[in-house]
PDB file of C-alpha atoms and ligand atoms in Angstrom:
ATOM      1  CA  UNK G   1     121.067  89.163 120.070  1.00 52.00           C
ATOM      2  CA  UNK G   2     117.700  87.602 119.078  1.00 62.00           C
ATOM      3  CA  UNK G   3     116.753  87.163 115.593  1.00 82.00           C
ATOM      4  CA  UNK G   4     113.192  87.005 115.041  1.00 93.00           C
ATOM      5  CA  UNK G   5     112.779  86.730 111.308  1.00 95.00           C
ATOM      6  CA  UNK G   6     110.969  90.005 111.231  1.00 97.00           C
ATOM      7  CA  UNK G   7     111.256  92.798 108.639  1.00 96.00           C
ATOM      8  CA  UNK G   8     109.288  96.315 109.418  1.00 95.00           C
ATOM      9  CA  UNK G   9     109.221  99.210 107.556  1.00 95.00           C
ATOM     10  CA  UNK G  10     107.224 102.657 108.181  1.00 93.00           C
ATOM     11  CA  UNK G  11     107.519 105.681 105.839  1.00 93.00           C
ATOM     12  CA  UNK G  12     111.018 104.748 104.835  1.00 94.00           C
ATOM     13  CA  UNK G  13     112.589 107.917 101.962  1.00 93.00           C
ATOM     14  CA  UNK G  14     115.709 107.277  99.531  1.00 94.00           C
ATOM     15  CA  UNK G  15     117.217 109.507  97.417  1.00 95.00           C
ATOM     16  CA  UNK G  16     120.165 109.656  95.072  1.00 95.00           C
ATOM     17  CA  UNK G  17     121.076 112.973  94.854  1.00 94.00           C
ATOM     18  CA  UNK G  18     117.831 114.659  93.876  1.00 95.00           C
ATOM     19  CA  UNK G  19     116.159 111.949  92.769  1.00 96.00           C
ATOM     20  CA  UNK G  20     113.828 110.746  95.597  1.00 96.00           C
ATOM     21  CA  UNK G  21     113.787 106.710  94.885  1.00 98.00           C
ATOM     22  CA  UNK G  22     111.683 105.564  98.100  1.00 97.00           C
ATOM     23  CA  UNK G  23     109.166 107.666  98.724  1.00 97.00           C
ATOM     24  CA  UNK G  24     107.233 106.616 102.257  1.00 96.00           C
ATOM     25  CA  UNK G  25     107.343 102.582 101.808  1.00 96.00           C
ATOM     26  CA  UNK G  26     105.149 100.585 104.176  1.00 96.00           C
ATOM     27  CA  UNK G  27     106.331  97.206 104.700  1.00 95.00           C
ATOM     28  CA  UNK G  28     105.720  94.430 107.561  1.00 96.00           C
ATOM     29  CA  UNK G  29     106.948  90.573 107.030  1.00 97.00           C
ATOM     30  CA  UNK G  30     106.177  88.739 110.101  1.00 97.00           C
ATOM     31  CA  UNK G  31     108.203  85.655 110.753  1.00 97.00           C
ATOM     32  CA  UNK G  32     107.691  82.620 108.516  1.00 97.00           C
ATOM     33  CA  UNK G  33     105.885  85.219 106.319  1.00 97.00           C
ATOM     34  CA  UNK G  34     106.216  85.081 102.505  1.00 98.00           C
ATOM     35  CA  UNK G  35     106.131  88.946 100.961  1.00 98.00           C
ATOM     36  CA  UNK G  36     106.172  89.552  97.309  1.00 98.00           C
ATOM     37  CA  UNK G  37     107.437  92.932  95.872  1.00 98.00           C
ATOM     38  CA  UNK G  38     106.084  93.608  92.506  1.00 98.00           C
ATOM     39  CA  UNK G  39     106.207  96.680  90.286  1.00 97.00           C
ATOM     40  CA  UNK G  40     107.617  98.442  87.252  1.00 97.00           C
ATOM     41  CA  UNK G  41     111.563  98.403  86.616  1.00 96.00           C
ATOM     42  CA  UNK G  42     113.028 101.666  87.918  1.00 97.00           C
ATOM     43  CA  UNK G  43     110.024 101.501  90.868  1.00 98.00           C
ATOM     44  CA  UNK G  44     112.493 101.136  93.308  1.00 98.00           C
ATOM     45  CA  UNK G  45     112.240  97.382  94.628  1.00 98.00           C
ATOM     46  CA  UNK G  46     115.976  96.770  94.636  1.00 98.00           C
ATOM     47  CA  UNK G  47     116.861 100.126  96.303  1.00 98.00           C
ATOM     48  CA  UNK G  48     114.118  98.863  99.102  1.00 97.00           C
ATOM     49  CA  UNK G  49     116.066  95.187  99.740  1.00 97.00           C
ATOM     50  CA  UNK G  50     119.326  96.842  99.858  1.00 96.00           C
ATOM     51  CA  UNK G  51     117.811  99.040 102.521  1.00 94.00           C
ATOM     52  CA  UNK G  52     116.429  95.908 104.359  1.00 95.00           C
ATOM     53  CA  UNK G  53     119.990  94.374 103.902  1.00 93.00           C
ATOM     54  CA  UNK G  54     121.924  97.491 105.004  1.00 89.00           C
ATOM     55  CA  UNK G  55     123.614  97.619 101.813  1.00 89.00           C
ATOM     56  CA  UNK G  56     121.874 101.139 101.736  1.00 90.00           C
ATOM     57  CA  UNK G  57     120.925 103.166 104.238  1.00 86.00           C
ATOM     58  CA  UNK G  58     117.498 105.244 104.787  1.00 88.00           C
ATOM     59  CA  UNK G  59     117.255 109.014 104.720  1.00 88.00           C
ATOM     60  CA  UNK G  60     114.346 108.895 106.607  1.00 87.00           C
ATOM     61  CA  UNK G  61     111.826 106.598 108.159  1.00 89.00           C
ATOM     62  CA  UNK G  62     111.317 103.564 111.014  1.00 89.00           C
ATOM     63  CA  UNK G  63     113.374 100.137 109.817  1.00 91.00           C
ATOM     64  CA  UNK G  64     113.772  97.015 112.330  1.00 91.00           C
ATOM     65  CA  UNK G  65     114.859  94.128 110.992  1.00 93.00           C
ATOM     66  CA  UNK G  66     115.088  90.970 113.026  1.00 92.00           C
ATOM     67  CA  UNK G  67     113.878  92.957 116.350  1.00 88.00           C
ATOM     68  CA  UNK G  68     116.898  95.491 115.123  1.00 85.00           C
ATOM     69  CA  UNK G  69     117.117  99.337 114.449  1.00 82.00           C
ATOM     70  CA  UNK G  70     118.586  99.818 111.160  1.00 78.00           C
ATOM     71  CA  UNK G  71     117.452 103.686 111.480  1.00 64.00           C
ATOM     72  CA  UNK G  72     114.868 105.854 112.883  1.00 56.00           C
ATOM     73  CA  UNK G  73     113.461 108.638 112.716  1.00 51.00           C
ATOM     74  CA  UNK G  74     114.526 110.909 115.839  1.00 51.00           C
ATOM     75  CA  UNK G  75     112.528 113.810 117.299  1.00 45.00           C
ATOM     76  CA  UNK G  76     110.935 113.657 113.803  1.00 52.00           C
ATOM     77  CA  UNK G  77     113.721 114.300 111.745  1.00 53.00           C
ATOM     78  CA  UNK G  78     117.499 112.660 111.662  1.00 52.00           C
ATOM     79  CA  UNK G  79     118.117 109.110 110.610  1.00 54.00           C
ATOM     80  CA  UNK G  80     120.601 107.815 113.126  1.00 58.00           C
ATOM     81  CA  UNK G  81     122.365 104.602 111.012  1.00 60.00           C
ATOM     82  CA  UNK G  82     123.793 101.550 113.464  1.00 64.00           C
ATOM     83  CA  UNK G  83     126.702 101.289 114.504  1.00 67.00           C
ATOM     84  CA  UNK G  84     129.288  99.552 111.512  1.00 69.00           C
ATOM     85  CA  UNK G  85     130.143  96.646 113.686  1.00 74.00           C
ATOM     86  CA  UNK G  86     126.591  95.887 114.749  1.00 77.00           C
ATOM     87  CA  UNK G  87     125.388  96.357 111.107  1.00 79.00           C
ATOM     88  CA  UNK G  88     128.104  93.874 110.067  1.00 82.00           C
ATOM     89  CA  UNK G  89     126.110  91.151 112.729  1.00 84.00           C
ATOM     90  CA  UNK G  90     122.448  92.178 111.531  1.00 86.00           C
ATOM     91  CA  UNK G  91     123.792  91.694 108.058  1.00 88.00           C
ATOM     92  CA  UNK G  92     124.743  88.277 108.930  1.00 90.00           C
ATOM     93  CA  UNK G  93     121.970  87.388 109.764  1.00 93.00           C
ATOM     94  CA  UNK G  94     119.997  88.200 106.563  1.00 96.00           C
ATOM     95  CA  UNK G  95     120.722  86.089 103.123  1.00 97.00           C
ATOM     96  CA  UNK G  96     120.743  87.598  99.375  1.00 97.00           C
ATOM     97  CA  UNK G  97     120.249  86.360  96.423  1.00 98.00           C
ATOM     98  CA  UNK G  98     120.567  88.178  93.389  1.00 96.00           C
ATOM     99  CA  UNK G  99     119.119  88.120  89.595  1.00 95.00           C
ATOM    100  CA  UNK G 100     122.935  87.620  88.677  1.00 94.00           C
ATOM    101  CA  UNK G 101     124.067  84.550  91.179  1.00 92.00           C
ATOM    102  CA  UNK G 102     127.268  86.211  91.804  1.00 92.00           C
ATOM    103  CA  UNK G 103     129.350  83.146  92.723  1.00 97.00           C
ATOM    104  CA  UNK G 104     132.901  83.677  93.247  1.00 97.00           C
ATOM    105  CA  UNK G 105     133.989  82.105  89.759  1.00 97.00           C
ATOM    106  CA  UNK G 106     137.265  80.704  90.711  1.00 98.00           C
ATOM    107  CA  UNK G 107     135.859  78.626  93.187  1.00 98.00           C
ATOM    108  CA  UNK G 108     134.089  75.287  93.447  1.00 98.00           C
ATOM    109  CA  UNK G 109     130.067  75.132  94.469  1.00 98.00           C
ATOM    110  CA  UNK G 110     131.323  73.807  97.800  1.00 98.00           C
ATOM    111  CA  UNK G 111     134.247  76.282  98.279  1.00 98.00           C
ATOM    112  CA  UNK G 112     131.803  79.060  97.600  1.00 98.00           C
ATOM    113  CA  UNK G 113     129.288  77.618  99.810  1.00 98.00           C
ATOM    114  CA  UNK G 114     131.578  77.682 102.647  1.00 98.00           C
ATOM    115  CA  UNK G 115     133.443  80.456 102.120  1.00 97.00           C
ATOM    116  CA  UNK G 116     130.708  82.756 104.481  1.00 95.00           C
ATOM    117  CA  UNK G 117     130.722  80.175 107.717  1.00 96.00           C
ATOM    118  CA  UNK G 118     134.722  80.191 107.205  1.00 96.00           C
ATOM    119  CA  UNK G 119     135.977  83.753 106.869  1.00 94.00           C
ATOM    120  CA  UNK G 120     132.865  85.392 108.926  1.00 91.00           C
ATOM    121  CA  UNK G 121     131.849  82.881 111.474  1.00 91.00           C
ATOM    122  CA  UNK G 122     135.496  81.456 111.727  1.00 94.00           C
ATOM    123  CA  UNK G 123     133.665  77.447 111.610  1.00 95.00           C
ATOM    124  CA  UNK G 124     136.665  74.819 110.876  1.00 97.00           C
ATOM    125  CA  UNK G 125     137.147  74.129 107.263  1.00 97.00           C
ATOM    126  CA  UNK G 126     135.746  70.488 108.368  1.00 97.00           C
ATOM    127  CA  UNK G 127     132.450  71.106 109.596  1.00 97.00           C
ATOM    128  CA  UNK G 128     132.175  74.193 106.578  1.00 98.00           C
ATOM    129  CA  UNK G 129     132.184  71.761 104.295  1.00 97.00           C
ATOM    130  CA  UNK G 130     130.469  68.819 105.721  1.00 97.00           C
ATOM    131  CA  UNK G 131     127.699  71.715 106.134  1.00 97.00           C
ATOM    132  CA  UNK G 132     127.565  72.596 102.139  1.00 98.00           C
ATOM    133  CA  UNK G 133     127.412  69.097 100.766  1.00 98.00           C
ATOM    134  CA  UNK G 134     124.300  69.395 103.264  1.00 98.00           C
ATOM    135  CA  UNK G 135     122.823  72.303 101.606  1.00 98.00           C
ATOM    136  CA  UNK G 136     124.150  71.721  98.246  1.00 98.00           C
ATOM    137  CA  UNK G 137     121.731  68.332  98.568  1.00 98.00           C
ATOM    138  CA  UNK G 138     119.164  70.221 100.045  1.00 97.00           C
ATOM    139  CA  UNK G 139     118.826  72.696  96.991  1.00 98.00           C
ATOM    140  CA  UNK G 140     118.870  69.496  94.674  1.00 97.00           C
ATOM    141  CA  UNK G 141     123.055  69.807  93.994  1.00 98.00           C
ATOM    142  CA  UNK G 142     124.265  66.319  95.115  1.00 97.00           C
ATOM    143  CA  UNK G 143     127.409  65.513  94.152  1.00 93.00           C
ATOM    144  CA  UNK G 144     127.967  69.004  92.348  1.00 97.00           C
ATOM    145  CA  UNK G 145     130.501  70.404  95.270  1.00 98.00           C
ATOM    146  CA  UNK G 146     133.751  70.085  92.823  1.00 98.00           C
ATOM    147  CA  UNK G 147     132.371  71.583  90.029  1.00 98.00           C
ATOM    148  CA  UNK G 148     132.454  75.174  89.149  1.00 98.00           C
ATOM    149  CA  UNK G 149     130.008  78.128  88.419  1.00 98.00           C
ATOM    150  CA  UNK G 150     131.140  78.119  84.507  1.00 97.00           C
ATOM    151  CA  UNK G 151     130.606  74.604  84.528  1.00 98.00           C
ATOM    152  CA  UNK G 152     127.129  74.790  85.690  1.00 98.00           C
ATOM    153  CA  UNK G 153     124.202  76.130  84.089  1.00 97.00           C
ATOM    154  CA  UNK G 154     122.034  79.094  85.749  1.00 97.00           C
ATOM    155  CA  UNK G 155     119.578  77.199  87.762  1.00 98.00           C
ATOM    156  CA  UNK G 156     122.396  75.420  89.176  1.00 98.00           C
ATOM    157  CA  UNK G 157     124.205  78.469  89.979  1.00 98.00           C
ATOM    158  CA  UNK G 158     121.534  80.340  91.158  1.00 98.00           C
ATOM    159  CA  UNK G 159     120.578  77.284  93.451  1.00 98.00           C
ATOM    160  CA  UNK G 160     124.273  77.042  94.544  1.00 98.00           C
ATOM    161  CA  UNK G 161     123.891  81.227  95.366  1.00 98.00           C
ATOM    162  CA  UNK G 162     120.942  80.046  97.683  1.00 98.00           C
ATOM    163  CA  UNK G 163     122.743  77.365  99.530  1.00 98.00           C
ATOM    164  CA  UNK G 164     125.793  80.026  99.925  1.00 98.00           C
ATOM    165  CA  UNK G 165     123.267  82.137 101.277  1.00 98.00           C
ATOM    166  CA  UNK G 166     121.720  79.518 103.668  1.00 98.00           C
ATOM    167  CA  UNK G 167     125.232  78.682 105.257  1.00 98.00           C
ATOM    168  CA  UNK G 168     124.952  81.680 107.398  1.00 96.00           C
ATOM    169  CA  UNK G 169     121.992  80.631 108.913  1.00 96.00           C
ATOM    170  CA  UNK G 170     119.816  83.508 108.146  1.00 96.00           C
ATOM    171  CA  UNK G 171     116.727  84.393 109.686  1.00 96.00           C
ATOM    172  CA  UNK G 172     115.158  86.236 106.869  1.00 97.00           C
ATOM    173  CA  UNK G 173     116.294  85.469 103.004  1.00 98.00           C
ATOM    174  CA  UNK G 174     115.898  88.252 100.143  1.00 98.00           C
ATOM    175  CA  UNK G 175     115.636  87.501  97.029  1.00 98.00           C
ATOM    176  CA  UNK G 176     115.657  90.355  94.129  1.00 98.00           C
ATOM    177  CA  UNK G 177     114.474  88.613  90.677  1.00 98.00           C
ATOM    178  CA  UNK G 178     116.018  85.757  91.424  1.00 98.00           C
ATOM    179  CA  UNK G 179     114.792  83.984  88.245  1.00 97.00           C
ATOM    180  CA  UNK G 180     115.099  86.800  85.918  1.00 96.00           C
ATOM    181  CA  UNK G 181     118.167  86.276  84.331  1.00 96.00           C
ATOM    182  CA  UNK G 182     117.540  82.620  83.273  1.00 96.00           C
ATOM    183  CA  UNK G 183     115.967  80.475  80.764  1.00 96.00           C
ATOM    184  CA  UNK G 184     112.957  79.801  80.902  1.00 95.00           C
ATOM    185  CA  UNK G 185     113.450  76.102  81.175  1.00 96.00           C
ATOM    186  CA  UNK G 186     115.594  76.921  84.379  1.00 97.00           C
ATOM    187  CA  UNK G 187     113.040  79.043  86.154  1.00 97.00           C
ATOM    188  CA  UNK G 188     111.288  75.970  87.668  1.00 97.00           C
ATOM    189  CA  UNK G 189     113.683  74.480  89.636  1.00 97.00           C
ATOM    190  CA  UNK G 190     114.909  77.690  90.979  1.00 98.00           C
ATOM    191  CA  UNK G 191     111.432  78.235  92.490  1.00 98.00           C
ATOM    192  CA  UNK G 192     111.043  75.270  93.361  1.00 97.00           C
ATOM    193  CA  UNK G 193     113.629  75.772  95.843  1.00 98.00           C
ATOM    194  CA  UNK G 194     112.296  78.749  96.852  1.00 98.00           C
ATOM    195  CA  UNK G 195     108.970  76.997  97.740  1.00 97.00           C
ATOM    196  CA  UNK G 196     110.455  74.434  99.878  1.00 96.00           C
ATOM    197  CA  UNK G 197     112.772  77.332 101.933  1.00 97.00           C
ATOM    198  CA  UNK G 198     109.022  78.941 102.232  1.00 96.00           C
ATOM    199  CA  UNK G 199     107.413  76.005 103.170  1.00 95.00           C
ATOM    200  CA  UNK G 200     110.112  75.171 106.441  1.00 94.00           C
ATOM    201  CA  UNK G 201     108.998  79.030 107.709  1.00 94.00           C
ATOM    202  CA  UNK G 202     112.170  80.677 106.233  1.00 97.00           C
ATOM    203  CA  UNK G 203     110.639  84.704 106.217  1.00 98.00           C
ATOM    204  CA  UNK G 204     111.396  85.856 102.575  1.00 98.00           C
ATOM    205  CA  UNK G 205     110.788  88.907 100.708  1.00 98.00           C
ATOM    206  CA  UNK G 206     110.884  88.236  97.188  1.00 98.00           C
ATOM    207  CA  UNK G 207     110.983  90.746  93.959  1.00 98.00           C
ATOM    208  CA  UNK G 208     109.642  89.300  91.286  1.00 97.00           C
ATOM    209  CA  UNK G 209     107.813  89.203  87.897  1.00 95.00           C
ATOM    210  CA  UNK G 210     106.677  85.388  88.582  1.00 96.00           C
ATOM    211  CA  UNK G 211     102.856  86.032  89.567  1.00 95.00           C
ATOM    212  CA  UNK G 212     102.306  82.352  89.630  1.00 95.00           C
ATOM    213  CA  UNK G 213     104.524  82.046  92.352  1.00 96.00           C
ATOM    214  CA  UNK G 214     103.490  84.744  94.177  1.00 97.00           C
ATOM    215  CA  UNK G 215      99.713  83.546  94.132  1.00 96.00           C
ATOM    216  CA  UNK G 216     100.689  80.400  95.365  1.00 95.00           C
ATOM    217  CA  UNK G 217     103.334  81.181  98.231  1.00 96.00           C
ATOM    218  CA  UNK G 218     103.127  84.671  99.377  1.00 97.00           C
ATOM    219  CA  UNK G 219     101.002  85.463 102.226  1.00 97.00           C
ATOM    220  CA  UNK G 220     101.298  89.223 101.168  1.00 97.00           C
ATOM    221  CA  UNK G 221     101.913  91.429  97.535  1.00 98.00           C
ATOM    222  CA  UNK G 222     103.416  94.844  98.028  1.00 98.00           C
ATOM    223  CA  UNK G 223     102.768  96.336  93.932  1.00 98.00           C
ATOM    224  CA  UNK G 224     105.344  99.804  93.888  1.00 98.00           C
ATOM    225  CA  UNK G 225     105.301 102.274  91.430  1.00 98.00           C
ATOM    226  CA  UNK G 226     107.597 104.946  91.733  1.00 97.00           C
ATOM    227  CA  UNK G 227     108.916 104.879  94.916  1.00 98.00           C
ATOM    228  CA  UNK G 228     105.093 104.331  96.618  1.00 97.00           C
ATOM    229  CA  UNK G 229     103.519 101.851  97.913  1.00 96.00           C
ATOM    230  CA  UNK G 230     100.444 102.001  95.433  1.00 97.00           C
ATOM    231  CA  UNK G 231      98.809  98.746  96.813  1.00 97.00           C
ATOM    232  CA  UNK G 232      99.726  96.240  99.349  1.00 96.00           C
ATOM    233  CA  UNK G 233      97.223  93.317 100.638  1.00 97.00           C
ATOM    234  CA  UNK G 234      96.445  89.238 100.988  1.00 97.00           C
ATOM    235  CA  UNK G 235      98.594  87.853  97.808  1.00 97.00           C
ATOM    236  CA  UNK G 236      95.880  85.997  96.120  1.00 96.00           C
ATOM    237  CA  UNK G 237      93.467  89.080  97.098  1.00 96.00           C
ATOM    238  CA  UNK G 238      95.771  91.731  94.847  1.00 97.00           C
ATOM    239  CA  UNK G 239      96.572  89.345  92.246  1.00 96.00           C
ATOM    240  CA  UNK G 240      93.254  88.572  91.384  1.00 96.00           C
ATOM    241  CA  UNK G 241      91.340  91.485  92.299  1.00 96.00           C
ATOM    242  CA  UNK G 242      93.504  94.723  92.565  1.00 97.00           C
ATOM    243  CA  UNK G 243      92.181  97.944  94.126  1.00 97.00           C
ATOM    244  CA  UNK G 244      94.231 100.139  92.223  1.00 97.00           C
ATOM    245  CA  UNK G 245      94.546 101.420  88.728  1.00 97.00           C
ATOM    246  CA  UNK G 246      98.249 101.185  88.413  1.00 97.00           C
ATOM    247  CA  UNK G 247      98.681  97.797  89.956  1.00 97.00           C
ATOM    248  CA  UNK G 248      95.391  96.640  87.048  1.00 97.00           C
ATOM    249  CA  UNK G 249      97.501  97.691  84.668  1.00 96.00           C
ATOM    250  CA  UNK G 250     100.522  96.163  85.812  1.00 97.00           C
ATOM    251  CA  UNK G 251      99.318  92.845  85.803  1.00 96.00           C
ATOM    252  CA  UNK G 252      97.201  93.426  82.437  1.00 94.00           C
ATOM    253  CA  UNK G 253     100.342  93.782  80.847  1.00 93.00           C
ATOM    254  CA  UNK G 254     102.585  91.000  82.750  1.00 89.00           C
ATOM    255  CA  UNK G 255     100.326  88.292  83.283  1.00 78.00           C
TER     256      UNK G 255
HETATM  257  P1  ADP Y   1     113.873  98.493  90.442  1.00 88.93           P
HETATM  258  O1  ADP Y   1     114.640  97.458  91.187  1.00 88.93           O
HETATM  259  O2  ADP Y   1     112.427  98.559  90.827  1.00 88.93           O
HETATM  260  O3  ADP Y   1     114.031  98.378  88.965  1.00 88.93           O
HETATM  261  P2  ADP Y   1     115.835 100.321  91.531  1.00 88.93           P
HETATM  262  O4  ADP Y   1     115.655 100.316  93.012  1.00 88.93           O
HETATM  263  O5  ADP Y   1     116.956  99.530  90.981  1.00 88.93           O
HETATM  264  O6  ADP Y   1     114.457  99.915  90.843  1.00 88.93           O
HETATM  265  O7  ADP Y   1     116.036 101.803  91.032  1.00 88.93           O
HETATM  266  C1  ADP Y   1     115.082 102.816  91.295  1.00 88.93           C
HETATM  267  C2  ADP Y   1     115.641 104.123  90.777  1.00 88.93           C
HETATM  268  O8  ADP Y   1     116.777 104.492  91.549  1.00 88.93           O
HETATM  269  C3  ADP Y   1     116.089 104.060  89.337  1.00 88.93           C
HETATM  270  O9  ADP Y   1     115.736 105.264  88.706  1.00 88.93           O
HETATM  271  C4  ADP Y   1     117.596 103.926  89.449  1.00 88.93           C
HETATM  272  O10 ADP Y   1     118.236 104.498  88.351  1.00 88.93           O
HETATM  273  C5  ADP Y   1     117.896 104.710  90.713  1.00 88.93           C
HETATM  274  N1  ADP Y   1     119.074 104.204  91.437  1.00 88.93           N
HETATM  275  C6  ADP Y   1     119.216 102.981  91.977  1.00 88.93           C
HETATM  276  N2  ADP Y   1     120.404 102.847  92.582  1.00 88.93           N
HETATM  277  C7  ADP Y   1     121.045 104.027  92.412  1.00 88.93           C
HETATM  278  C8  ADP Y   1     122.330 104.528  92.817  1.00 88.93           C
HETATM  279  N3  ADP Y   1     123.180 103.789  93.537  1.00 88.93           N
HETATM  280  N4  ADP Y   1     122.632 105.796  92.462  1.00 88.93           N
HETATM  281  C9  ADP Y   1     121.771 106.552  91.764  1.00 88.93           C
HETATM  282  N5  ADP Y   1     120.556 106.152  91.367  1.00 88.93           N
HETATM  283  C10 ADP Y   1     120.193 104.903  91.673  1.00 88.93           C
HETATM  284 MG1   MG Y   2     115.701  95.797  90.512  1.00 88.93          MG
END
């Protein structure tokens, strides 16, 4: 199966229960492309990566990720979901990181680096490891392998949650706030990180509240208010000029 590093999205709808969460998102990353998702909390942005991960699935609308069906829209109505053991291989193929690292806390950096190319792609505990020392250096983590989450402070962890992410050679790598739950003195080398992944032509869509980094690295902003797309354009373009009301206010109040 290819996997083109591609993420597109047309008129995707969520709900839980009655509440209707995604309401008609637009969305195209091409590959190598940086996408920021910024908005209000409660505007949906999480619910829209788990989609794009297949941690959720649509109700309605067109989603191909890596040159993949995840759902569409049939005849203008059903939502037809993948197959579970052909999700389970798109999913592969897609990294997460989370606002709250979740590492495996019993485990060493290394161990939880390699845990992914071990139990999924069945890679010899050898070349698993030799592999995260690799990545555990290339996120700035050296020498860290034995140590453990507790005994590492929240950039560390979060950059350790990248590398575990990186193991399974993604194609495309989400990230949802991924600097939002650290000090501020930690935020840095997190996205600095980040920068570097961008700067090899890793595809990334990225939620987050840092506009600095978004004006420097993403090719495209994608501002959501409840559930809608209100504004999506050039990076540097919405940032510094926005079209729309809502996403003027927005950044009047985080910038
Ligand atoms: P954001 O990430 O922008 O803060 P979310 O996607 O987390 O927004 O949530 C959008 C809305 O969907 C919120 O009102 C939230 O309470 C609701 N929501 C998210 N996940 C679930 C769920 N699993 N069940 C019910 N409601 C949910
Ligand atoms: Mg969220």
């Amino acid at each position: 199966m290819k996997a083109d590093g591609t993420i597109v999205a047309r008129q995707l709808y969520k709900s839980f229960g009655s509440h209707e969460v995604l309401r008609g998102i637009d969305l195209s990353v091409k590959a190598g492309e940086i996408s920021c998702i910024i908005g209000p909390s409660g505007s949906g942005k999480s619910t829209l990566l788990r989609c794009v991960n297949g941690l959720e699935t649509v109700d309605r609308g067109v989603l191909r990720v890596n040159g993949e069906d995840f759902g569409y829209v049939e005849k203008g109505n059903a939502y037809h979901a993948v197959r579970p053991q052909r999700l389970a291989e798109q999913r592969a193929r897609i990294g997460m990181v989370f606002q709250q690292f979740n590492l495996f806390p019993n485990m060493t950096a290394e161990d939880n680096v390699m845990s992914g190319p071990v139990l999924v792609k069945k890679i010899s505990r050898k070349v698993a490891r030799e592999q995260a020392q690799k990545l555990l250096a290339q996120v700035g983590l050296a020498g860290c392998g034995h140590k453990y989450p507790a005994q590492l402070s929240g950039g560390q962890q979060q950059r350790v949650a990248i590398a575990r992410a990186l193991a399974m050679e993604p194609s495309i790598m989400l990230f949802d706030e991924p600097t939002s739950a650290l000090d501020p003195e930690l935020v840095g080398e997190v996205l600095a990180v980040m920068r570097d992944l961008a700067h090899h032509g890793m595809t990334m869509l990225v939620v987050t509240h840092e506009m600095g980094f978004a004006r420097d690295v993403a090719d495209e902003v994608l501002f959501m208010d409840g559930g809608v797309a209100v504004e999506r354009g050039d990076a540097r373009e919405v940032l510094a000029n926005p079209r729309e009301k809502r996403t003027q206010e927005f950044l009047e109040r985080v910038l």
